[in-house]
Rosetta silent file (secondary structure, phi, psi, omega in degrees, C-alpha in Angstrom):
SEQUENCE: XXXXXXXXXXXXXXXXXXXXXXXXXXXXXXXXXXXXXXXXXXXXXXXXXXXXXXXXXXXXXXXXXXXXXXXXXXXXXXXXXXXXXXXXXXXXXXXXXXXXXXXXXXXXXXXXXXXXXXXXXXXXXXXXXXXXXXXXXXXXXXXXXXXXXXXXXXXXXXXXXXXXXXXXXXXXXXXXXXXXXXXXXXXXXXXXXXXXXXXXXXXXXXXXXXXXXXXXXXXXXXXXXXXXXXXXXXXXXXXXXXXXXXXXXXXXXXXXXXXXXXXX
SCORE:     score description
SCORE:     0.000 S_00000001
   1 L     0.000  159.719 -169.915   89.372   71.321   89.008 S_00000001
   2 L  -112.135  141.934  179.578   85.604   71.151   89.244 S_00000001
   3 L   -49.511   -6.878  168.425   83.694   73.941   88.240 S_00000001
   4 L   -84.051  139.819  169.127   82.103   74.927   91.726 S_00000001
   5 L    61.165   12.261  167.045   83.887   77.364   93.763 S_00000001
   6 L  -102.526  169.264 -171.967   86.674   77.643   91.938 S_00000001
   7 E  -106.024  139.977 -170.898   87.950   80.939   90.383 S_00000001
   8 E   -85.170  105.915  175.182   87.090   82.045   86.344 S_00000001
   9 L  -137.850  140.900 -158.739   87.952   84.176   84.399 S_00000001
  10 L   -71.368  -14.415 -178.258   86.251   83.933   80.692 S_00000001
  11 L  -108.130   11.255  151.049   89.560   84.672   79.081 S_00000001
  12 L   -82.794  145.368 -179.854   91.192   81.731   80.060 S_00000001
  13 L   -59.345  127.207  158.326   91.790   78.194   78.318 S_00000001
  14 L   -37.277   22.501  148.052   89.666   75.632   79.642 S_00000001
  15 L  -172.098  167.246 -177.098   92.288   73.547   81.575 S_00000001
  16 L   151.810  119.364 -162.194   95.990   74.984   81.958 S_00000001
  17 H   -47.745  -47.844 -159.534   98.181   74.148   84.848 S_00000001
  18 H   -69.285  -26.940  178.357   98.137   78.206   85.959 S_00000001
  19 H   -65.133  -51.743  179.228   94.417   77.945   86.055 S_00000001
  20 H   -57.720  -39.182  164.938   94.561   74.995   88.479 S_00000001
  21 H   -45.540  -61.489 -137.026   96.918   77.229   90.629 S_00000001
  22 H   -78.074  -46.448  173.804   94.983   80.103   90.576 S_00000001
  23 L   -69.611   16.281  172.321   92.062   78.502   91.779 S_00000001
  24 L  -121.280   11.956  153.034   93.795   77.010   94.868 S_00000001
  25 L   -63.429  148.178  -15.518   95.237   80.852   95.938 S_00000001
  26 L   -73.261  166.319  173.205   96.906   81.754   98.239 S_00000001
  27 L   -62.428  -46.533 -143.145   98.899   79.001   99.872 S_00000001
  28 L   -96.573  118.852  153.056   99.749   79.875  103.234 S_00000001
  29 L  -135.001    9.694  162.029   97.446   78.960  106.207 S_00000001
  30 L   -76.871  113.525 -175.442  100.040   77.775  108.565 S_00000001
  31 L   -51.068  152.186 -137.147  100.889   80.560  111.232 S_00000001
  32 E  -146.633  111.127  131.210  104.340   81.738  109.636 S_00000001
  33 E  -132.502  168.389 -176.310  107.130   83.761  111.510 S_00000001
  34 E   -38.930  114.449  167.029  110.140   85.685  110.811 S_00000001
  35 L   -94.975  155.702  163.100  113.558   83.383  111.608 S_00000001
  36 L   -69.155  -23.488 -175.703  117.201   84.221  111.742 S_00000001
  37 L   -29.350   37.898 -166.435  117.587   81.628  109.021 S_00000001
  38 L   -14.289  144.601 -147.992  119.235   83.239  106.179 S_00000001
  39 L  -130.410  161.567 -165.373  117.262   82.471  103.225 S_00000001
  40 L   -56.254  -18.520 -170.991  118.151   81.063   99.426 S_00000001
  41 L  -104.704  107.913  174.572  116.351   84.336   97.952 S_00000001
  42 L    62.614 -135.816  171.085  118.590   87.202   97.672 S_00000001
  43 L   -98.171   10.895 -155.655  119.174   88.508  101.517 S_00000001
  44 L  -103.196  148.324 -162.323  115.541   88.271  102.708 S_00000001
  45 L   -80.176  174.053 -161.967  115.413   85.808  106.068 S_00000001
  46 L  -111.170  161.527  164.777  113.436   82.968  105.668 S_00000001
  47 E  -128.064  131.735 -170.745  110.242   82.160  107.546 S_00000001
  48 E   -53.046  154.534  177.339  109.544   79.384  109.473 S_00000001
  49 E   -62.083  123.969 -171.183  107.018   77.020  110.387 S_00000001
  50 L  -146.093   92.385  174.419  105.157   77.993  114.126 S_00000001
  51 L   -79.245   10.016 -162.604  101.578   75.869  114.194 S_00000001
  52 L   -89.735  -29.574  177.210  101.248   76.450  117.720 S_00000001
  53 L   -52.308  -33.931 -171.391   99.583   80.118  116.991 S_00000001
  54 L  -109.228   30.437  162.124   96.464   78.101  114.733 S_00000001
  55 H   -49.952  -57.485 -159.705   96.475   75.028  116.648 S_00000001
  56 H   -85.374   -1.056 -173.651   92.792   75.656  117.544 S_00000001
  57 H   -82.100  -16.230  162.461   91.555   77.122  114.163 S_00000001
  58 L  -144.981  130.818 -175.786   90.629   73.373  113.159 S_00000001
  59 L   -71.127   69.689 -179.624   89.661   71.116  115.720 S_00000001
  60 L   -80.255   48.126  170.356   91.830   67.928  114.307 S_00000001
  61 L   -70.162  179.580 -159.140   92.615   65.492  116.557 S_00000001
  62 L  -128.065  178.859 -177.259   95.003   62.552  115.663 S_00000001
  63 E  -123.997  139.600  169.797   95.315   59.060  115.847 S_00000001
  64 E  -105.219  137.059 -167.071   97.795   56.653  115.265 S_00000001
  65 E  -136.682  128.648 -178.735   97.643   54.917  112.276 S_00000001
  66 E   -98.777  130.363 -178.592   99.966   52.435  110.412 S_00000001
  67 L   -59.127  155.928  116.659  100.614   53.343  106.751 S_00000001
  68 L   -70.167  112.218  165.520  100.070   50.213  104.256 S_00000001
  69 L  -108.819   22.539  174.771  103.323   50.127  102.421 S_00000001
  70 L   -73.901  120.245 -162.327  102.595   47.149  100.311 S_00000001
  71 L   -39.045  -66.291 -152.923  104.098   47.654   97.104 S_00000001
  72 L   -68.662  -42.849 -150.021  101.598   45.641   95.007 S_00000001
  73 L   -39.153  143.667  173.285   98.402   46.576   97.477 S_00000001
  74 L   -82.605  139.168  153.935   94.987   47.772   95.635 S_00000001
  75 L  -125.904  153.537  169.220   93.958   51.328   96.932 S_00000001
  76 L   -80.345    3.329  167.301   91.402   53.679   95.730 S_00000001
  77 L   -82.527  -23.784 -160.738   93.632   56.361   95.064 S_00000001
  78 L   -78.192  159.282  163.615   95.664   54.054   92.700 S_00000001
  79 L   -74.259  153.833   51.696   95.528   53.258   89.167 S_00000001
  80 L  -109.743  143.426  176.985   94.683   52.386   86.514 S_00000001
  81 L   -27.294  148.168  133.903   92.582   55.810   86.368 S_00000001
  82 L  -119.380  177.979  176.743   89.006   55.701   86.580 S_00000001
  83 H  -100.182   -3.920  149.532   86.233   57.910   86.959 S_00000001
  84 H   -44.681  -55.607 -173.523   85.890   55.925   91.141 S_00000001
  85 H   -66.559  -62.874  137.958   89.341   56.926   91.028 S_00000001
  86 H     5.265  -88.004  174.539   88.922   60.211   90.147 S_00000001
  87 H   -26.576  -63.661  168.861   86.033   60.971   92.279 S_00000001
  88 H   -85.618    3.467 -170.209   87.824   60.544   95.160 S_00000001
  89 H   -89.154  -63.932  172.589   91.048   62.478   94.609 S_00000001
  90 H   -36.669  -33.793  163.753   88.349   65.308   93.143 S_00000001
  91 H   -52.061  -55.408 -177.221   87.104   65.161   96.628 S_00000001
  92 H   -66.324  -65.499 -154.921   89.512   66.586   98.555 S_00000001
  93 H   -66.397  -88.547 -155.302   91.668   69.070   95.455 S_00000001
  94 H   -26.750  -50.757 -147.480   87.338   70.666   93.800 S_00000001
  95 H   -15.330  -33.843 -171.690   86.872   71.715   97.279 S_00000001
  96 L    71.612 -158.225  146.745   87.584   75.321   95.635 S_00000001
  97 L    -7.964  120.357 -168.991   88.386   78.514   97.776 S_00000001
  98 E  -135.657  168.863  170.381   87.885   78.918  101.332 S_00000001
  99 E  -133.597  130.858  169.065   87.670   82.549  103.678 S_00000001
 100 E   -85.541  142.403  164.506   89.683   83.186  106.741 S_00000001
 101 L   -54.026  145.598  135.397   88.971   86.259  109.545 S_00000001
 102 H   -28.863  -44.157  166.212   91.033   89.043  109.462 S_00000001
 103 H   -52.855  -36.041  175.727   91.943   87.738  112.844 S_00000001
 104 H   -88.301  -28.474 -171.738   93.499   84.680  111.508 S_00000001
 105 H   -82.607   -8.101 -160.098   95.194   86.099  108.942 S_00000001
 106 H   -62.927  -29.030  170.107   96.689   88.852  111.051 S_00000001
 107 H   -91.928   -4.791  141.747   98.629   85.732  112.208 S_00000001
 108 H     6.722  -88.683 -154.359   99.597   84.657  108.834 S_00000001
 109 L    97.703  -17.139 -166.744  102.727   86.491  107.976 S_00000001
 110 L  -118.209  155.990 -157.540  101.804   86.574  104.871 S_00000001
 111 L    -5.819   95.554 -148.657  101.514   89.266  102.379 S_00000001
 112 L   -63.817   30.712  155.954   99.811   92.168  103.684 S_00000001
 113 L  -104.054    1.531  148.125   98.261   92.564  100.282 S_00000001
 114 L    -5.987  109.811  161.187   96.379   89.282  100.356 S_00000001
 115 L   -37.996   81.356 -162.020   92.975   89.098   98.640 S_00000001
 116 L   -67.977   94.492  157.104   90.339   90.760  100.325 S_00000001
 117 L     1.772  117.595 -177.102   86.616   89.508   99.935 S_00000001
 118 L  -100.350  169.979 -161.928   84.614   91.651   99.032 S_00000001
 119 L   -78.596   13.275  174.717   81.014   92.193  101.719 S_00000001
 120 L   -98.958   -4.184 -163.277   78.892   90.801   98.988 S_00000001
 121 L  -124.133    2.814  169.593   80.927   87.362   99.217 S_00000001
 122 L   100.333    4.471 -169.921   81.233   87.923  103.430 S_00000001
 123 L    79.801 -161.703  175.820   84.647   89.418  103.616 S_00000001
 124 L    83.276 -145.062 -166.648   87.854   87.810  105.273 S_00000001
 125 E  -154.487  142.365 -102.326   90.454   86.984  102.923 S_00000001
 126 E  -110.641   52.921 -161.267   90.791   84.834  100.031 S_00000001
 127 E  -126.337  168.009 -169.715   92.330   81.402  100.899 S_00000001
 128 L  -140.119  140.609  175.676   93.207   77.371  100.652 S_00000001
 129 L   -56.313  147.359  175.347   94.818   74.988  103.368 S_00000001
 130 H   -79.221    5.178  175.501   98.132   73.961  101.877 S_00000001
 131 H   -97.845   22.399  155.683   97.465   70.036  102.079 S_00000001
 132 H   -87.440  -52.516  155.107   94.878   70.717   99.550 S_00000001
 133 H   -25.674  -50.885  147.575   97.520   71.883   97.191 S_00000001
 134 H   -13.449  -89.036 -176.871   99.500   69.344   98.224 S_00000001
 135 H   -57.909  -55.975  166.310   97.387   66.815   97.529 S_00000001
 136 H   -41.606  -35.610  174.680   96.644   68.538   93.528 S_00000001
 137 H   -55.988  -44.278  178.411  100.188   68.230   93.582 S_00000001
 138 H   -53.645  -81.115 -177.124  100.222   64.752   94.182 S_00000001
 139 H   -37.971  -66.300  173.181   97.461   64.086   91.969 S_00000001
 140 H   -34.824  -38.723 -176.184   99.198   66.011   88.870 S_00000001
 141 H   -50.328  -59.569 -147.569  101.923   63.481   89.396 S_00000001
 142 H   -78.501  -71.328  158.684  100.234   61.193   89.213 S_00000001
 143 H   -61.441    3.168  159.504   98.079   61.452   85.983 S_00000001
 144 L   -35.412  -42.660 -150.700  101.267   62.492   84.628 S_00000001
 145 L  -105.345   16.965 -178.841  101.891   58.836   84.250 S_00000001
 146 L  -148.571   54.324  167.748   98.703   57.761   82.404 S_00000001
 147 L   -20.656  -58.288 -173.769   98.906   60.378   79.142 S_00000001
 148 L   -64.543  -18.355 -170.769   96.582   58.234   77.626 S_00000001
 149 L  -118.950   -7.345  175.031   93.995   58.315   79.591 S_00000001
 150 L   -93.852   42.032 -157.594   94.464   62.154   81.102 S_00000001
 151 H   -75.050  -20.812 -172.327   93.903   63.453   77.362 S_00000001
 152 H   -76.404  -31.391  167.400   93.177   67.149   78.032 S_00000001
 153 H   -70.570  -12.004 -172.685   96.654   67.317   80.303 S_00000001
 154 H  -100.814  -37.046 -170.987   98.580   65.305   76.911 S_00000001
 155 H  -104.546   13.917  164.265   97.104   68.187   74.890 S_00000001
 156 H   -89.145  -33.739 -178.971   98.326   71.046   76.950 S_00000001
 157 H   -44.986  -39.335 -173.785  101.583   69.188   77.389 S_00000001
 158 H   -80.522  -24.357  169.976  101.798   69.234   73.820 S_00000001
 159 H   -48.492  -63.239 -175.028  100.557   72.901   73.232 S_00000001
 160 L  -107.871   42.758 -165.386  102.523   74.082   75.958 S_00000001
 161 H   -48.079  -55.435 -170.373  105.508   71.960   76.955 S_00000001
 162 H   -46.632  -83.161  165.995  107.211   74.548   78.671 S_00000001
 163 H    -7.922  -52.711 -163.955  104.118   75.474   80.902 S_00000001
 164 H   -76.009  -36.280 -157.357  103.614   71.947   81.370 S_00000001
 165 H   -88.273  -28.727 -166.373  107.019   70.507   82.429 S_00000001
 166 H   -61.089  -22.483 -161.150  106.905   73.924   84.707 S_00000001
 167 H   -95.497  -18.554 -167.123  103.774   73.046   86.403 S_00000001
 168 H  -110.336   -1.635  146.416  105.190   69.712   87.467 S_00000001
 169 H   -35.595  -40.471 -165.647  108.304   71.421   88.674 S_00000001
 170 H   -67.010  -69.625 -173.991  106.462   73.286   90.628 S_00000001
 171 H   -40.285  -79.714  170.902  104.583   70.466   92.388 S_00000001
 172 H    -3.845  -63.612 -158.522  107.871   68.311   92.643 S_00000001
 173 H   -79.975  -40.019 -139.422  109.680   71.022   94.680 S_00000001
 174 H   -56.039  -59.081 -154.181  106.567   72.311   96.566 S_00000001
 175 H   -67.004  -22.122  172.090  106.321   68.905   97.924 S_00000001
 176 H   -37.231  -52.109  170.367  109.912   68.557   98.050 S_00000001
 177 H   -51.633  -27.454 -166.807  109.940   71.603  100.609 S_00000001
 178 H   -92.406  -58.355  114.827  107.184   70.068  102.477 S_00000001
 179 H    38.171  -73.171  177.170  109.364   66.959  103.156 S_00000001
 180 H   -68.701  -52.695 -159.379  112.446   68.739  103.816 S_00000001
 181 H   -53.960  -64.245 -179.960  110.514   70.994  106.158 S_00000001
 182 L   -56.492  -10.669 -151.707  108.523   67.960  108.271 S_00000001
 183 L    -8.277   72.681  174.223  111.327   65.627  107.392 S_00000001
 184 L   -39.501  134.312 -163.363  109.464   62.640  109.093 S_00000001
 185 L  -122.602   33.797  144.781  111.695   60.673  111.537 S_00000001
 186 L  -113.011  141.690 -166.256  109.834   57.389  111.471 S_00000001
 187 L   -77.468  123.072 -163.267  111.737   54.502  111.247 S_00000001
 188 L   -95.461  138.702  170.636  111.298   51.979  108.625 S_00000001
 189 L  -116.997  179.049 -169.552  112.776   48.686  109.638 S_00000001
 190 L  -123.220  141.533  152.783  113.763   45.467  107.624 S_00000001
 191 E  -111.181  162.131  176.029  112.764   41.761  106.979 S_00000001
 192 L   -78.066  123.812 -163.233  114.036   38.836  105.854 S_00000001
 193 L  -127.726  147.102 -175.491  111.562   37.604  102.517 S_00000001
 194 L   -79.560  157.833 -175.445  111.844   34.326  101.353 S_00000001
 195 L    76.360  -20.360 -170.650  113.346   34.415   97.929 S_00000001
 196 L  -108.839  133.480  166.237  115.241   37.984   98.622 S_00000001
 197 L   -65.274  -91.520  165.244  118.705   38.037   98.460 S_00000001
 198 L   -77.322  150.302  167.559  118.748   41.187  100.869 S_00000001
 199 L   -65.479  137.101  179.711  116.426   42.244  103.639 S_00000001
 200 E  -124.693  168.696 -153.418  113.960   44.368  102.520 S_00000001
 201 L   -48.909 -156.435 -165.546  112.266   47.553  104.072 S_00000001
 202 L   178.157   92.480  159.931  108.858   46.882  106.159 S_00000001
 203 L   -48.419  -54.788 -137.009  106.583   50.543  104.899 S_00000001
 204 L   -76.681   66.391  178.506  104.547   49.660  106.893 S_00000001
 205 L   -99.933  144.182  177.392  104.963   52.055  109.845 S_00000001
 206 E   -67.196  127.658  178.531  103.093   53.549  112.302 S_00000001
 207 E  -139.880  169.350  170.427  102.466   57.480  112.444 S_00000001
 208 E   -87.334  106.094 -167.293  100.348   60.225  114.385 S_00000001
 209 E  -101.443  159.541  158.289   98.031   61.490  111.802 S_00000001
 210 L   -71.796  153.750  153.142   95.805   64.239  111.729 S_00000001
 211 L   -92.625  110.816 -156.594   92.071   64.001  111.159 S_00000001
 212 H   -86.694   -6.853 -176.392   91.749   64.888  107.951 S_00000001
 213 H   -81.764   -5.010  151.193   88.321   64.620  107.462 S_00000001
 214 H   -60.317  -55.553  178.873   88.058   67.674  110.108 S_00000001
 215 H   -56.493  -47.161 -165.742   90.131   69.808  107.975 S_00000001
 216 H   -57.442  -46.329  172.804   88.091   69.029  105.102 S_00000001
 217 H   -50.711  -50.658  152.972   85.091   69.723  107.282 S_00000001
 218 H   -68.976  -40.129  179.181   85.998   73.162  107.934 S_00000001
 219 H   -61.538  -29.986  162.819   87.328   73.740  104.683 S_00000001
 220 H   -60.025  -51.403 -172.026   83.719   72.870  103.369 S_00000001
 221 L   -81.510    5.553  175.055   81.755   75.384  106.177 S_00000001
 222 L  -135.450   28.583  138.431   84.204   78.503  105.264 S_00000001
 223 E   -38.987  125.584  166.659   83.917   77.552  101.247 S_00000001
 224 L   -77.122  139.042 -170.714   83.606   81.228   99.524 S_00000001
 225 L    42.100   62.456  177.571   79.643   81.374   98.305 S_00000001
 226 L   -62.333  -19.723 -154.063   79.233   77.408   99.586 S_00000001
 227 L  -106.488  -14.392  178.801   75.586   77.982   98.836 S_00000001
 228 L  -101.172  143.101 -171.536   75.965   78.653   94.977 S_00000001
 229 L   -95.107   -4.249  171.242   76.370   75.825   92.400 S_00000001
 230 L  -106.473  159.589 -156.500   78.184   78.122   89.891 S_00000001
 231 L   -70.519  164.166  175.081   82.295   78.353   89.963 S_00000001
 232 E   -93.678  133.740  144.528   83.220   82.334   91.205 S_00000001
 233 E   -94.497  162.864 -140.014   84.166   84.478   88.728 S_00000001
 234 L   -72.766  -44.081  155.577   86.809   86.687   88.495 S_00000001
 235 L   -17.539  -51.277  176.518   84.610   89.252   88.508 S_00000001
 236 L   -56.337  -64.184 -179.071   82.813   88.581   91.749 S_00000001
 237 L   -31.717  -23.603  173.176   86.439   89.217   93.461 S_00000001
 238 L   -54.732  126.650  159.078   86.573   93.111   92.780 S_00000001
 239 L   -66.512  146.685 -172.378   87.097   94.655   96.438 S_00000001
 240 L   -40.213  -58.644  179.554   84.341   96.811   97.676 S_00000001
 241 L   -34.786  -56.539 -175.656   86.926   99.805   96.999 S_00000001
 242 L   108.477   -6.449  172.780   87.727   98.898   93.510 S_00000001
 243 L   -55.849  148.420  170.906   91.159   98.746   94.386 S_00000001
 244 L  -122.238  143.556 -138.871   93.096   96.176   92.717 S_00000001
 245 E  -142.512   68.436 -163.831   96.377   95.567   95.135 S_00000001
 246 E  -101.698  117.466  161.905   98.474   93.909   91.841 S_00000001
 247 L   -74.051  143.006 -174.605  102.007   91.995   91.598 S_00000001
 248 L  -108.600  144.448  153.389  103.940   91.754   88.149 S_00000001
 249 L    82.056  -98.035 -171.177  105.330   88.123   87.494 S_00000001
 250 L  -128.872  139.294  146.705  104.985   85.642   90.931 S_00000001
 251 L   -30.325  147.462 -128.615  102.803   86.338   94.137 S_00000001
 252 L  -114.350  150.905 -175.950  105.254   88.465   96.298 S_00000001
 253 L   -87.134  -38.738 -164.806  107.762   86.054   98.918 S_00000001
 254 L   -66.027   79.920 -156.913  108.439   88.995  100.809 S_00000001
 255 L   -46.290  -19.489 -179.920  105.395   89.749  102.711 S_00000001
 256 L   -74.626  -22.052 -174.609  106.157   93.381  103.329 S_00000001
 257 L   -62.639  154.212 -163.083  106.642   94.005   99.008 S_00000001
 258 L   -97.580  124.396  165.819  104.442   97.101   98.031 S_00000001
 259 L   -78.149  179.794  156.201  102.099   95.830   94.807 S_00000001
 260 E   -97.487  140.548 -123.125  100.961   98.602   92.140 S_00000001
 261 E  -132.434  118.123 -168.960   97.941   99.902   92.875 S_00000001
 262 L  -141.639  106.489  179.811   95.015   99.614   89.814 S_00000001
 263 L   -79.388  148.569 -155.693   91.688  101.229   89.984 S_00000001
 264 L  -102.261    0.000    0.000   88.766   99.221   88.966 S_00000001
């Protein structure tokens, strides 16, 4: 992550998969409600995807656009690594932090113990779209597969396997879920290739995409402190109160769980 706008705290390692988490919290900006769905955790129901409440919180409209599925094809996301390549994947995942109204989050769903702003940093509440996560997710994958050239991720792997294999666990299912959820229903069809034994698939499909460079575009004009070139620190983050609103272990699923309550 790039040092602007992301969150600090001086008693952390300089790189470490939970630091790149922390500085994309919380996840959730997709309006969220309660389903009948029993759910995998314990007895608590699960809740579902409903985008039609935030439809208008980013003006995106889409286009249809056919993926390039050509195996071999050059892209500028692709390897071999560079610091071009780089650059642009660091576009989207540095963004850092962004802050939603009260108003938006009220349609949330999601923990009513959220991170509150504090009025020196404008208020709202403390948040990241989830395709930028996503997309780190992606991206972790991805230098996964170039060790050599990714050296500071090779020496936490080696410091910290356990951390490490955990962090790409993480990613794996996140996106897995993401997947599952959307399960995209377009239909790949086949040709006949000269040379091929069997027909083979045709990627190359058409879909309705969003415009992401809208999302980005908002995610840039509601960036917490947008106007300062140094990363926030942890510090900064103290609510007005002094309250600290604190979970032991993992951010809470249940949005309704009660934190412990730690004065500042």
């Amino acid at each position: 992550m790039s040092d602007k706008h992301s969150i600090h705290s001086e008693d952390e390692p300089s790189w470490s998969p939970k630091d790149v988490e922390e500085s994309l919290l919380p996840e959730e900006i997709n309006g969220l409600n309660k389903g009948n769905k029993k759910c995998h955790r314990s007895n608590l129901r699960c809740y579902t995807v409903q985008n039609t409440e935030l439809r208008g919180l980013v003006s995106a409209p889409t286009k249809k656009v056919r993926f390039d599925g050509t195996f071999n094809r050059s892209s500028p996301y692709k390897g071999p690594p560079s610091r071009e390549v780089d650059a642009l994947w660091d576009e989207v995942t540095e963004l850092g932090v962004m802050s939603i109204s009260e108003d938006v989050f009220q349609h949330l769903n999601a923990s009513k113990h959220a991170v509150k702003l504090p009025s020196s940093l404008g208020g709202g509440r403390l948040a990241v779209f989830e395709t930028i996560h996503q997309i780190h997710c992606v991206q972790t994958l991805w230098q996964a597969a170039y060790p050599e050239y990714y050296t500071k991720q090779t020496e936490f792997k080696n410091s910290h396997p356990k951390d490490w294999y955990g962090h790409l666990d993480h990613c794996a299912d996140m996106l897995r879920q993401k997947l599952m959820c959307e399960a995209d229903t377009g239909i790949v069809t086949y040709n006949w290739m000269k040379g091929h034994t069997n027909p083979h698939p045709n990627f190359n499909v058409q879909h309705e995409c969003r415009d992401f460079n809208a999302i980005l575009e908002y995610a840039r004009d509601n960036q917490v402190d947008k106007e300062s070139s140094e990363r926030i620190d942890v510090s900064r983050l103290k609510p007005d109160d002094g309250l600290m609103m604190e979970f032991e272990g993992e951010p809470p699923f249940d949005p309704d769980a009660v934190p412990s309550i730690r004065q500042q």
